[in-house]
Tab-separated table of C-alpha atoms in Angstrom:
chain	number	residue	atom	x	y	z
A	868	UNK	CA	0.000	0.000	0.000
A	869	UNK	CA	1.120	3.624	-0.685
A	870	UNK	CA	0.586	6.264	0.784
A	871	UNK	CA	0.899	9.662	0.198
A	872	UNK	CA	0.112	13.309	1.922
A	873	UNK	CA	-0.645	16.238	-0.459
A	874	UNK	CA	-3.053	19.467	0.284
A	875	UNK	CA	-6.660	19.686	-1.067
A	876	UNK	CA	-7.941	23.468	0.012
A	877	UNK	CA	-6.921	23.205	3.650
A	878	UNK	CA	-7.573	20.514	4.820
A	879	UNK	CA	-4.613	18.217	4.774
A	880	UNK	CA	-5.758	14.918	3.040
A	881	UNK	CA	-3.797	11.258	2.762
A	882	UNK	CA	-4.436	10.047	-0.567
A	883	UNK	CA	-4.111	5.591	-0.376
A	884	UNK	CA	-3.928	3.721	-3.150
A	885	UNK	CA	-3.358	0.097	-4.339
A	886	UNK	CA	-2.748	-1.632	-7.888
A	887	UNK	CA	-5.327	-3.650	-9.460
A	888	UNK	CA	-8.403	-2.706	-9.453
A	889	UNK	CA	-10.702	-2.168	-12.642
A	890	UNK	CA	-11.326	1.363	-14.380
A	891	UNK	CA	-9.106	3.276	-12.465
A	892	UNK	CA	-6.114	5.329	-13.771
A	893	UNK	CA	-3.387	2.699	-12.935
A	894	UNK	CA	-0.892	5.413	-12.866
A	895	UNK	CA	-2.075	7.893	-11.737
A	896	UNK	CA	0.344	10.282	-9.282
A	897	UNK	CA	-0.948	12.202	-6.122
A	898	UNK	CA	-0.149	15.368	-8.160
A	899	UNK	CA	-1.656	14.609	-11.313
A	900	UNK	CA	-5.031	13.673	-9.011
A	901	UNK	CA	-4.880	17.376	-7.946
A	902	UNK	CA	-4.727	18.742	-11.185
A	903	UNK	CA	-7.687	16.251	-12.012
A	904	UNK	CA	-9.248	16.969	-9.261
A	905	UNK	CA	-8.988	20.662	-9.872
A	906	UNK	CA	-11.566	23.378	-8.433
A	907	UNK	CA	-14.077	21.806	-6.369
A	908	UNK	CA	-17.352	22.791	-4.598
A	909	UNK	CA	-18.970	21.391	-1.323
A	910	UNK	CA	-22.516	20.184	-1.416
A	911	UNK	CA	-23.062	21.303	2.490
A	912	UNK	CA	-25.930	20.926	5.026
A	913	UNK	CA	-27.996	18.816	2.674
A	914	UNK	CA	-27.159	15.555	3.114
A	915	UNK	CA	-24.874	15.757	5.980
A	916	UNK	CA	-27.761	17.019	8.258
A	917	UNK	CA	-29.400	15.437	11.091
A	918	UNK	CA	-30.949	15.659	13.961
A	919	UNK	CA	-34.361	15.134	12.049
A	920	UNK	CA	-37.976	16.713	12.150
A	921	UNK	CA	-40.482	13.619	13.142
A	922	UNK	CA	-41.755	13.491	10.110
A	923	UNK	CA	-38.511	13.461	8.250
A	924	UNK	CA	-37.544	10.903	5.502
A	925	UNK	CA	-35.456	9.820	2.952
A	926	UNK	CA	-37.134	12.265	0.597
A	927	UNK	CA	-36.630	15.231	2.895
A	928	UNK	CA	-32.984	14.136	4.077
A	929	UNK	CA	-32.296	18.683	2.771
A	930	UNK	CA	-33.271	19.396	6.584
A	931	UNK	CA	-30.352	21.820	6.960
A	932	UNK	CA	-30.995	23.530	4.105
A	933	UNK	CA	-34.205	23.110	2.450
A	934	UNK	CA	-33.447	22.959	-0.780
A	935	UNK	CA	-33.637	20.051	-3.576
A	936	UNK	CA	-30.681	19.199	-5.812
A	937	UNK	CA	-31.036	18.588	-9.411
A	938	UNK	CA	-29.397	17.709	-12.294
A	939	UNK	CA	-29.465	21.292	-13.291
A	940	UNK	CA	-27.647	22.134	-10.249
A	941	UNK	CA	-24.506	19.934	-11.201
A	942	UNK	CA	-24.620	21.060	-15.008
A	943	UNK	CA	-24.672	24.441	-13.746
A	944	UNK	CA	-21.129	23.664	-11.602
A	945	UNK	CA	-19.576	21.727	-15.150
A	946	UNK	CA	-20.247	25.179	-17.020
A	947	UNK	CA	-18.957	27.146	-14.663
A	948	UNK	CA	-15.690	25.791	-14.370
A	949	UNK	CA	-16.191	23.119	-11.457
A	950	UNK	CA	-14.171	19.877	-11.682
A	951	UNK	CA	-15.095	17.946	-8.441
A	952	UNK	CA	-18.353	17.577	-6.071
A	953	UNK	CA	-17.470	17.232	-2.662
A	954	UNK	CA	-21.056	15.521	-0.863
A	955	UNK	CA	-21.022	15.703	2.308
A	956	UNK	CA	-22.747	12.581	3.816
A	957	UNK	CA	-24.304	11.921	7.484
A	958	UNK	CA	-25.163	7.822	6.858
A	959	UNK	CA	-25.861	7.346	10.759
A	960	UNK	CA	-28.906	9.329	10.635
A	961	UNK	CA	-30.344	6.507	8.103
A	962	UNK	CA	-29.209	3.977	9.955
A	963	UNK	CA	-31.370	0.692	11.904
A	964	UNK	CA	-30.113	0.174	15.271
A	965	UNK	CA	-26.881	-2.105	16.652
A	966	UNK	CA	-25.899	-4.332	15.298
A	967	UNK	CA	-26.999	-3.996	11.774
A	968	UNK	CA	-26.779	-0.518	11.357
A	969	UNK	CA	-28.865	-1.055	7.691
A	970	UNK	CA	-28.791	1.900	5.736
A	971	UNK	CA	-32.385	3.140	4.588
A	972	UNK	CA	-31.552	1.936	0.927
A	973	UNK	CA	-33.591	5.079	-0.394
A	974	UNK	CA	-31.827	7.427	1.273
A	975	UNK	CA	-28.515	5.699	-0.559
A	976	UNK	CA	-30.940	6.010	-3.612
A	977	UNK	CA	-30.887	9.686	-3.697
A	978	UNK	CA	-27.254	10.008	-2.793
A	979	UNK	CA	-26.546	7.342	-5.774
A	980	UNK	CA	-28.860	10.236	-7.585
A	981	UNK	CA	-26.896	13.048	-7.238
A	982	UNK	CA	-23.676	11.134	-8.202
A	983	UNK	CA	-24.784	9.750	-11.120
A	984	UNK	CA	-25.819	13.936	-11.745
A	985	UNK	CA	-22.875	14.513	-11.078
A	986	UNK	CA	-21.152	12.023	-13.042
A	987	UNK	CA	-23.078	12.718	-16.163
A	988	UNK	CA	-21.823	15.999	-16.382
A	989	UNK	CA	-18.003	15.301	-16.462
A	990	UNK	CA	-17.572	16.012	-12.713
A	991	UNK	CA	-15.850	13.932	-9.778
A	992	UNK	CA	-17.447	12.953	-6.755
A	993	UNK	CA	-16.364	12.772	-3.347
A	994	UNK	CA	-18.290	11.331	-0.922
A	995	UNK	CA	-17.769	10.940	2.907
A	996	UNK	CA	-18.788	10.096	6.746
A	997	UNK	CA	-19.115	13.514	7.642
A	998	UNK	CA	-21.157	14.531	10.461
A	999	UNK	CA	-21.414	10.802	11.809
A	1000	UNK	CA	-19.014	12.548	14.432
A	1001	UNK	CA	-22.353	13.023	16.640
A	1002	UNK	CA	-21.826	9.178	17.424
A	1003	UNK	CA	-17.837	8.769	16.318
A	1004	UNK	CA	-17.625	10.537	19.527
A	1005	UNK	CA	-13.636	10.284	20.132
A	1006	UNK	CA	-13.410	11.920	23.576
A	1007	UNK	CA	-15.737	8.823	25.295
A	1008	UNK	CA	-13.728	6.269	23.306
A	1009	UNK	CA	-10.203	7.829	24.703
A	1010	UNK	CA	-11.483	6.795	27.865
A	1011	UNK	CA	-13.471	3.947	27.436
A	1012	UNK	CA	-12.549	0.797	25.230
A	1013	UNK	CA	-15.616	-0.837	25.027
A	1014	UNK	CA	-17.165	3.065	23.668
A	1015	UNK	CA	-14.163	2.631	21.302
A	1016	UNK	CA	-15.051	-1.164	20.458
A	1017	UNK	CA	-18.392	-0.456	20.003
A	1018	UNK	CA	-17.651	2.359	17.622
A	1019	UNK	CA	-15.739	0.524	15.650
A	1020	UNK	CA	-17.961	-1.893	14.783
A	1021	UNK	CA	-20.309	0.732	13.186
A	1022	UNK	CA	-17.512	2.527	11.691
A	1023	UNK	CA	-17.154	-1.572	9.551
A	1024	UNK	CA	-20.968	-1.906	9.009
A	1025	UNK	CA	-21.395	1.659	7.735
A	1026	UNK	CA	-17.805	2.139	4.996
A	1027	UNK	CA	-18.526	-1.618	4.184
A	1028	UNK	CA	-22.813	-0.920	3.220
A	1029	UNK	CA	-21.520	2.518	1.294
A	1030	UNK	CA	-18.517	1.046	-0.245
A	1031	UNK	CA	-20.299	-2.186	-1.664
A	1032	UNK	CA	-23.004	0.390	-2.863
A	1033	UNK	CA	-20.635	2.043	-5.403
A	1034	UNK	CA	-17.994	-0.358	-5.785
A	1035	UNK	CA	-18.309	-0.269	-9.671
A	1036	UNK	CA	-18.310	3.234	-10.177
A	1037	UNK	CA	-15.062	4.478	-12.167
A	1038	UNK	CA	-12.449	6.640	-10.965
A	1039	UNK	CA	-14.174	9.981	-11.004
A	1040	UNK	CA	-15.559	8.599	-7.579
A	1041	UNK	CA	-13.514	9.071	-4.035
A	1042	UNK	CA	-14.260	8.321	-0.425
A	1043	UNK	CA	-13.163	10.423	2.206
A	1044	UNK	CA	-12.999	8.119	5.662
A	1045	UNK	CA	-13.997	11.006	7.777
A	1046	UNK	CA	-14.763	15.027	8.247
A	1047	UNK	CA	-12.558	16.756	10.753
A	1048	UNK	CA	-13.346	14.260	13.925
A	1049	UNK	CA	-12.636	16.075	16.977
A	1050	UNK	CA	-13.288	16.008	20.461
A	1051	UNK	CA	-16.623	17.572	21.701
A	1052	UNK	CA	-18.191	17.733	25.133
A	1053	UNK	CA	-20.517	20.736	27.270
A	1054	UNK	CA	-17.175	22.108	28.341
A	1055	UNK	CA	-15.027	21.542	24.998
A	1056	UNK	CA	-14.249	21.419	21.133
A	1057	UNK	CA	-10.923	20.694	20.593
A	1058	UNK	CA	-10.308	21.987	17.149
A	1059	UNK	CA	-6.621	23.642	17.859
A	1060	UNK	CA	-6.085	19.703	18.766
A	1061	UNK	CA	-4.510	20.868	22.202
A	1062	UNK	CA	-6.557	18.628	23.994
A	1063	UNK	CA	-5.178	15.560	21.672
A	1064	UNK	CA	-1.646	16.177	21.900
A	1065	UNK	CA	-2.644	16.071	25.524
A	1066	UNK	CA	-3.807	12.769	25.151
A	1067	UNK	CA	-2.255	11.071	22.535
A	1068	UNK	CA	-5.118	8.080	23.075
A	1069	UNK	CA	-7.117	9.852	20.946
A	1070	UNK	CA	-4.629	10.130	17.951
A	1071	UNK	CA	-3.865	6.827	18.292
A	1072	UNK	CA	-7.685	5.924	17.910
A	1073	UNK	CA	-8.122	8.327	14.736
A	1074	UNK	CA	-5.176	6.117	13.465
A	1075	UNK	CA	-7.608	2.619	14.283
A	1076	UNK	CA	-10.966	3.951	12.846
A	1077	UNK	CA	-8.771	5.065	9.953
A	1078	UNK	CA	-7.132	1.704	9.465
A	1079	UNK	CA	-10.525	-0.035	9.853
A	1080	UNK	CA	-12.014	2.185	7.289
A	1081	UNK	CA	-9.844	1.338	5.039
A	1082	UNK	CA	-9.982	-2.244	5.302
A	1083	UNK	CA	-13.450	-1.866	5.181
A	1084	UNK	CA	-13.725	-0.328	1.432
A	1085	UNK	CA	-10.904	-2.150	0.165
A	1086	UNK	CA	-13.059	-5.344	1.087
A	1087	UNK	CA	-15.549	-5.133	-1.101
A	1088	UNK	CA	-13.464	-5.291	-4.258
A	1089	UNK	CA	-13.981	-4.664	-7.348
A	1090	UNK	CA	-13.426	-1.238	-8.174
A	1091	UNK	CA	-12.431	-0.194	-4.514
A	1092	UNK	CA	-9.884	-2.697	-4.440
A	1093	UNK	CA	-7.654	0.707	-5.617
A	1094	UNK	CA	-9.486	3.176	-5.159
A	1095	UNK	CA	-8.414	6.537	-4.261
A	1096	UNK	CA	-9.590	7.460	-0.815
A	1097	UNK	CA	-8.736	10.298	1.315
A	1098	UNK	CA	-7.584	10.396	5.081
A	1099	UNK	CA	-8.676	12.917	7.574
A	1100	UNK	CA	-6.475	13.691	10.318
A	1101	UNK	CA	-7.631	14.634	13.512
A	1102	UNK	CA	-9.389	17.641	13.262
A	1103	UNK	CA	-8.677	18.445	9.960
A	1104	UNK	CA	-5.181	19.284	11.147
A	1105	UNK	CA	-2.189	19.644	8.775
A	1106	UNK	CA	-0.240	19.177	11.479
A	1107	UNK	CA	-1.243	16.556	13.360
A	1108	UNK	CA	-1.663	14.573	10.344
A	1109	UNK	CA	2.076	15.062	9.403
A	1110	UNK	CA	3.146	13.877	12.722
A	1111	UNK	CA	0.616	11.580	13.939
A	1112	UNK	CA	-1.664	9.983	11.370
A	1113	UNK	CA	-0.177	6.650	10.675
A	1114	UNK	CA	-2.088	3.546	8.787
């Protein structure tokens, strides 16, 4: 496995890859990805919400921002110069309880829907576990192995449901393992990561979940068998992914 570190915007991203898989750019560098990947634009708060209405439902999964996506929406980005769709996703919120965790399969409908927008309009897609921080909750597992444990096990249900749901889709298509996971109580949000270096347990753990995710998408084959996927490190942190983030 390689791996490499380069800068997307500002959040500082590891980019993994492995030979073999099917309709991928074989040789693709992390640099020519870049230049591939070129400017990008973030679908947020539509389907990284949650925190639902009662009445919410696949169909409504905009809560954050009530508004619709369209087709229109991602020809509009193409014309205007857009190479990449970043989409935001919050699976968790569509998930059964332990220890399935089944995905609604129309809410991964829609998202296929807006991807395959996306995709027919020349663009590339990145899709993620984004605010599934609400129950990746890193400060409880620092302390507590069977929080951690427990955590992990969803982490392998959910990246193994989404990654067998698109594991045929070409190249333009990336996974991000994670947003900018942090921790988060009444009394803090670490995001200078002073709290981390602090306890170094935590790093560690972003290191496991990452690791697991991993293992989880290249598991399902196919096409994700060398994928490109990009790593997260704690916080979003340039810096603490240079010195910590290890797979």
């Amino acid at each position: 496995m390689k791996i490499h570190f380069l800068s997307i915007a500002i959040i500082l991203l590891a980019i993994v890859s492995c030979k073999g898989g099917q309709e991928l750019k074989q040789n693709e560098s992390p640099e020519e990805l870049c230049l591939r990947l070129g400017f990008a634009w973030n679908l947020g708060n539509h389907f990284d919400s949650f925190g639902f209405a009662p009445d919410a439902t696949p169909q409504t999964a905009s809560y954050w921002d009530g508004a619709q996506s369209s087709e229109k929406l991602y020809k509009s980005l193409a014309e205007n110069g857009v190479k990449t769709v970043r989409i935001p996703v919050t699976w968790g919120a569509w998930e059964s309880e332990a220890p399935d965790y089944t995905i609604n399969p129309d809410f991964i409908a829609i998202v296929r829907q807006n991807i395959e927008w996306a995709k027919n309009n020349g663009l590339n897609v990145i899709i993620n576990l984004h605010h599934d921080e609400y129950w990746l909750d890193i400060y409880k597992a620092t302390f507590d192995q069977e929080v951690n444990d427990a955590i992990m096990r969803r982490i392998e249900r959910t990246w193994t449901q989404v990654a067998e749901a698109f594991k045929d889709e070409g190249d333009y298509l990336l996974f991000e393992t994670f947003n900018e996971i942090h921790a988060k109580t009444e009394n803090l949000e670490d995001w200078s990561g002073n709290w981390a270096r602090e306890n170094e347990r935590a790093l560690e753990i972003v290191n496991e979940w990452t690791e697991l995710a991993v293992r989880s998408i290249r598991s399902t084959g196919s096409a994700n068998a060398d994928r490109w996927i990009a790593l997260n490190g704690y916080c979003g942190n340039p810096g603490l992914a240079m010195d910590y983030l290890r797979i």
